[in-house]
mmCIF file of C-alpha atoms and ligand atoms in Angstrom:
data_model
loop_
_atom_site.group_PDB
_atom_site.id
_atom_site.type_symbol
_atom_site.label_atom_id
_atom_site.label_comp_id
_atom_site.label_asym_id
_atom_site.label_seq_id
_atom_site.Cartn_x
_atom_site.Cartn_y
_atom_site.Cartn_z
ATOM 1 C CA MET T 46 -0.100 0.033 -0.039
ATOM 2 C CA LYS T 47 2.731 2.386 1.030
ATOM 3 C CA VAL T 48 4.263 2.065 -2.313
ATOM 4 C CA PHE T 49 1.406 3.686 -4.071
ATOM 5 C CA TRP T 50 1.585 7.002 -2.200
ATOM 6 C CA ARG T 51 5.495 7.231 -2.465
ATOM 7 C CA VAL T 52 5.537 8.197 -6.006
ATOM 8 C CA PRO T 53 3.163 11.170 -5.763
ATOM 9 C CA VAL T 54 5.012 12.472 -2.540
ATOM 10 C CA SER T 55 8.237 12.154 -4.580
ATOM 11 C CA LEU T 56 6.655 14.091 -7.460
ATOM 12 C CA LEU T 57 5.509 16.881 -5.053
ATOM 13 C CA LEU T 58 8.930 17.058 -3.532
ATOM 14 C CA ALA T 59 10.538 17.262 -7.049
ATOM 15 C CA ALA T 60 8.108 19.920 -7.907
ATOM 16 C CA ALA T 61 9.065 21.745 -4.886
ATOM 17 C CA LEU T 62 12.742 21.501 -5.650
ATOM 18 C CA SER T 63 12.251 22.430 -9.159
ATOM 19 C CA SER T 64 11.101 26.071 -8.176
ATOM 20 C CA VAL T 65 14.634 26.790 -7.065
ATOM 21 C CA SER T 66 16.446 24.341 -9.457
ATOM 22 C CA CYS T 67 17.310 27.044 -12.074
ATOM 23 C CA GLN T 68 20.248 28.392 -9.795
ATOM 24 C CA VAL T 69 23.718 27.532 -10.544
ATOM 25 C CA PRO T 70 25.405 26.178 -7.359
ATOM 26 C CA VAL T 71 28.794 27.555 -6.488
ATOM 27 C CA ASP T 72 30.845 26.584 -3.386
ATOM 28 C CA GLY T 73 33.642 28.470 -1.788
ATOM 29 C CA SER T 74 35.453 28.563 1.450
ATOM 30 C CA VAL T 75 36.315 31.387 3.912
ATOM 31 C CA GLY T 76 38.997 33.704 2.651
ATOM 32 C CA GLY T 77 38.964 32.233 -0.789
ATOM 33 C CA SER T 78 37.509 33.454 -4.113
ATOM 34 C CA VAL T 79 34.944 32.243 -6.506
ATOM 35 C CA LEU T 80 33.726 33.074 -10.013
ATOM 36 C CA LEU T 81 29.950 33.809 -10.180
ATOM 37 C CA PRO T 82 29.044 32.841 -13.851
ATOM 38 C CA CYS T 83 26.646 34.911 -16.152
ATOM 39 C CA THR T 84 27.134 34.913 -19.780
ATOM 40 C CA THR T 85 25.260 35.652 -22.905
ATOM 41 C CA THR T 86 25.625 34.906 -26.602
ATOM 42 C CA ASP T 87 23.499 38.015 -27.515
ATOM 43 C CA LEU T 88 25.839 41.008 -27.728
ATOM 44 C CA GLN T 89 23.098 43.630 -28.045
ATOM 45 C CA PHE T 90 23.189 44.091 -24.191
ATOM 46 C CA LEU T 91 23.230 47.496 -22.811
ATOM 47 C CA ARG T 92 23.474 46.957 -19.097
ATOM 48 C CA VAL T 93 23.976 44.202 -16.554
ATOM 49 C CA PHE T 94 22.983 44.270 -12.913
ATOM 50 C CA TRP T 95 24.272 41.885 -10.175
ATOM 51 C CA ARG T 96 22.161 41.929 -7.111
ATOM 52 C CA ASP T 97 22.132 39.997 -3.787
ATOM 53 C CA LYS T 98 19.026 38.656 -2.159
ATOM 54 C CA ASP T 99 18.522 41.984 -0.316
ATOM 55 C CA ASP T 100 18.857 43.850 -3.684
ATOM 56 C CA ASN T 101 22.129 45.408 -2.763
ATOM 57 C CA VAL T 102 24.308 46.474 -5.747
ATOM 58 C CA VAL T 103 26.922 43.769 -6.167
ATOM 59 C CA LEU T 104 28.080 45.165 -9.492
ATOM 60 C CA ASN T 105 26.547 47.242 -12.298
ATOM 61 C CA ILE T 106 27.908 47.003 -15.907
ATOM 62 C CA GLN T 107 27.228 49.875 -18.188
ATOM 63 C CA ASN T 108 28.683 51.194 -21.314
ATOM 64 C CA GLY T 109 30.686 48.037 -21.519
ATOM 65 C CA SER T 110 32.475 48.563 -18.239
ATOM 66 C CA PRO T 111 32.072 47.672 -14.617
ATOM 67 C CA ASP T 112 30.863 50.649 -12.571
ATOM 68 C CA TYR T 113 32.684 50.154 -9.212
ATOM 69 C CA SER T 114 31.232 53.553 -7.887
ATOM 70 C CA SER T 115 27.707 52.418 -7.448
ATOM 71 C CA GLN T 116 28.769 49.198 -5.672
ATOM 72 C CA ASN T 117 27.528 48.419 -2.067
ATOM 73 C CA THR T 118 30.337 48.927 0.372
ATOM 74 C CA ARG T 119 29.998 45.168 1.291
ATOM 75 C CA TYR T 120 31.323 44.318 -2.041
ATOM 76 C CA ARG T 121 33.872 47.115 -2.636
ATOM 77 C CA GLU T 122 37.416 45.910 -3.510
ATOM 78 C CA ARG T 123 36.043 42.274 -3.282
ATOM 79 C CA VAL T 124 33.893 41.936 -6.472
ATOM 80 C CA THR T 125 35.335 42.595 -9.965
ATOM 81 C CA SER T 126 34.832 41.752 -13.530
ATOM 82 C CA ASN T 127 36.872 41.668 -16.606
ATOM 83 C CA GLN T 128 36.375 44.357 -19.305
ATOM 84 C CA GLU T 129 37.758 42.250 -22.112
ATOM 85 C CA GLU T 130 35.400 39.373 -21.118
ATOM 86 C CA ILE T 131 32.409 41.829 -20.853
ATOM 87 C CA ARG T 132 32.880 42.563 -24.528
ATOM 88 C CA LYS T 133 32.414 38.963 -25.358
ATOM 89 C CA GLY T 134 29.163 38.796 -23.370
ATOM 90 C CA ASN T 135 30.879 37.250 -20.142
ATOM 91 C CA PHE T 136 29.678 39.005 -17.126
ATOM 92 C CA SER T 137 30.931 36.543 -14.686
ATOM 93 C CA ILE T 138 32.155 38.221 -11.483
ATOM 94 C CA LEU T 139 34.924 37.304 -9.228
ATOM 95 C CA MET T 140 34.358 37.596 -5.434
ATOM 96 C CA LYS T 141 37.301 37.516 -3.305
ATOM 97 C CA ASN T 142 37.978 37.231 0.399
ATOM 98 C CA LEU T 143 34.860 35.168 0.867
ATOM 99 C CA GLN T 144 33.062 35.285 4.312
ATOM 100 C CA VAL T 145 30.293 32.733 5.578
ATOM 101 C CA ASP T 146 27.829 35.837 5.341
ATOM 102 C CA ASP T 147 28.393 35.873 1.493
ATOM 103 C CA SER T 148 26.350 32.824 1.106
ATOM 104 C CA ASP T 149 23.364 33.979 -0.812
ATOM 105 C CA THR T 150 21.497 33.992 -4.094
ATOM 106 C CA TYR T 151 22.987 36.358 -6.605
ATOM 107 C CA VAL T 152 21.184 37.432 -9.606
ATOM 108 C CA CYS T 153 22.497 38.657 -12.806
ATOM 109 C CA THR T 154 19.884 40.622 -14.917
ATOM 110 C CA ILE T 155 20.648 41.491 -18.584
ATOM 111 C CA ILE T 156 19.011 44.521 -20.048
ATOM 112 C CA PRO T 157 17.227 44.676 -22.455
ATOM 113 C CA GLY T 158 15.424 41.500 -22.292
ATOM 114 C CA GLY T 159 15.556 41.089 -18.412
ATOM 115 C CA ASP T 160 17.233 37.596 -18.785
ATOM 116 C CA GLU T 161 18.247 36.528 -15.399
ATOM 117 C CA ARG T 162 20.958 34.134 -14.201
ATOM 118 C CA ARG T 163 20.809 32.936 -10.628
ATOM 119 C CA VAL T 164 23.830 31.789 -8.725
ATOM 120 C CA GLN T 165 23.554 30.085 -5.305
ATOM 121 C CA LEU T 166 26.730 30.631 -3.376
ATOM 122 C CA THR T 167 27.685 28.675 -0.387
ATOM 123 C CA VAL T 168 30.596 29.626 1.640
ATOM 124 C CA SER T 169 31.921 27.203 4.227
ATOM 125 C CA GLU T 170 34.594 27.382 6.795
ATOM 126 C CA LYS T 171 37.874 25.855 5.745
ATOM 127 C CA VAL T 172 37.683 22.134 6.794
ATOM 128 C CA SER T 173 41.066 20.286 7.510
ATOM 129 C CA PRO T 174 41.707 17.385 5.419
ATOM 130 C CA THR T 175 41.603 14.840 8.343
ATOM 131 C CA SER T 176 38.148 15.988 9.583
ATOM 132 C CA ALA T 177 36.834 16.090 5.931
ATOM 133 C CA ALA T 178 37.937 12.499 5.668
ATOM 134 C CA LYS T 179 35.950 11.546 8.894
ATOM 135 C CA THR T 180 32.712 13.166 7.667
ATOM 136 C CA ALA T 181 33.001 11.485 4.305
ATOM 137 C CA GLY T 182 33.441 8.131 5.945
ATOM 138 C CA SER T 183 30.372 8.478 8.207
ATOM 139 C CA SER T 184 27.875 9.807 5.760
ATOM 140 C CA GLY T 185 26.318 8.230 2.772
ATOM 141 C CA GLY T 186 24.166 5.790 4.614
ATOM 142 C CA ALA T 187 21.442 3.714 2.847
ATOM 143 C CA ALA T 188 18.979 5.903 0.923
ATOM 144 C CA GLY T 189 15.681 4.433 0.293
ATOM 145 C CA PRO T 190 14.345 3.988 -3.181
ATOM 146 C CA SER T 191 11.832 6.818 -2.902
ATOM 147 C CA ILE T 192 14.745 9.149 -1.936
ATOM 148 C CA LEU T 193 16.611 8.028 -5.143
ATOM 149 C CA LEU T 194 13.541 8.534 -7.102
ATOM 150 C CA VAL T 195 13.238 12.129 -5.726
ATOM 151 C CA VAL T 196 16.799 12.849 -6.613
ATOM 152 C CA LEU T 197 16.371 11.454 -10.011
ATOM 153 C CA LEU T 198 13.185 13.400 -10.751
ATOM 154 C CA ALA T 199 14.725 16.527 -9.390
ATOM 155 C CA ALA T 200 17.707 16.021 -11.632
ATOM 156 C CA VAL T 201 15.568 15.479 -14.615
ATOM 157 C CA ASP T 202 13.554 18.570 -13.888
ATOM 158 C CA VAL T 203 16.751 20.584 -13.595
ATOM 159 C CA LEU T 204 17.905 19.404 -17.003
ATOM 160 C CA LEU T 205 14.288 20.305 -18.483
ATOM 161 C CA SER T 206 13.826 23.628 -17.041
ATOM 162 C CA CYS T 207 17.459 25.222 -17.306
HETATM 163 C C1 LIG W 467 34.507 34.614 -18.047
HETATM 164 O O1 LIG W 467 35.414 35.601 -17.585
HETATM 165 C C2 LIG W 467 36.152 35.207 -16.437
HETATM 166 C C3 LIG W 467 37.135 36.325 -16.039
HETATM 167 O O2 LIG W 467 36.373 37.392 -15.616
HETATM 168 C C4 LIG W 467 36.980 33.892 -16.886
HETATM 169 O O3 LIG W 467 37.637 33.338 -15.735
HETATM 170 C C5 LIG W 467 36.057 32.934 -17.258
HETATM 171 O O4 LIG W 467 36.657 31.738 -17.736
HETATM 172 C C6 LIG W 467 35.309 33.358 -18.548
HETATM 173 N N1 LIG W 467 34.174 32.419 -18.915
HETATM 174 C C7 LIG W 467 33.934 32.109 -20.132
HETATM 175 C C8 LIG W 467 32.732 31.212 -20.401
HETATM 176 O O5 LIG W 467 34.694 32.599 -21.033
#
């Protein structure tokens, strides 16, 4: 009997996951740096806005150049982009000196058109190799078939929606 409701529950979970699935996951560690990707093949762009979840200005790109003066102080001297790359439609930003607080969803909006790229950044404390090995050894317990189904469905969903 239980088998019959497992499938719909899995579908519901997969649907819930899919609402946040169009985010590119990026991992970093405290003090390190990461590249948050945002590219376009349409070179008719005029402006590009990078924002964090609180709508702070992470970086604005106008007239083909990064405008560092409008940047929120939080990101000053830490977030940069490459002018040569901007010309090619690559608006990816480099975020340096990462803090745990930088873990957030960053949105790159391309004007006109308003195309959005979402990047989910997770910054973790540096983990020493020995404790990392311990964690890896103890995790990965038996996952039931319904869990596997959810993961599979979510993965298919990501592929279809992104
Ligand atoms: C985009 O530019 C960054 C440098 O800002 C570079 O590291 C990255 O490889 C470029 N990505 C692509 C797809 O060219």
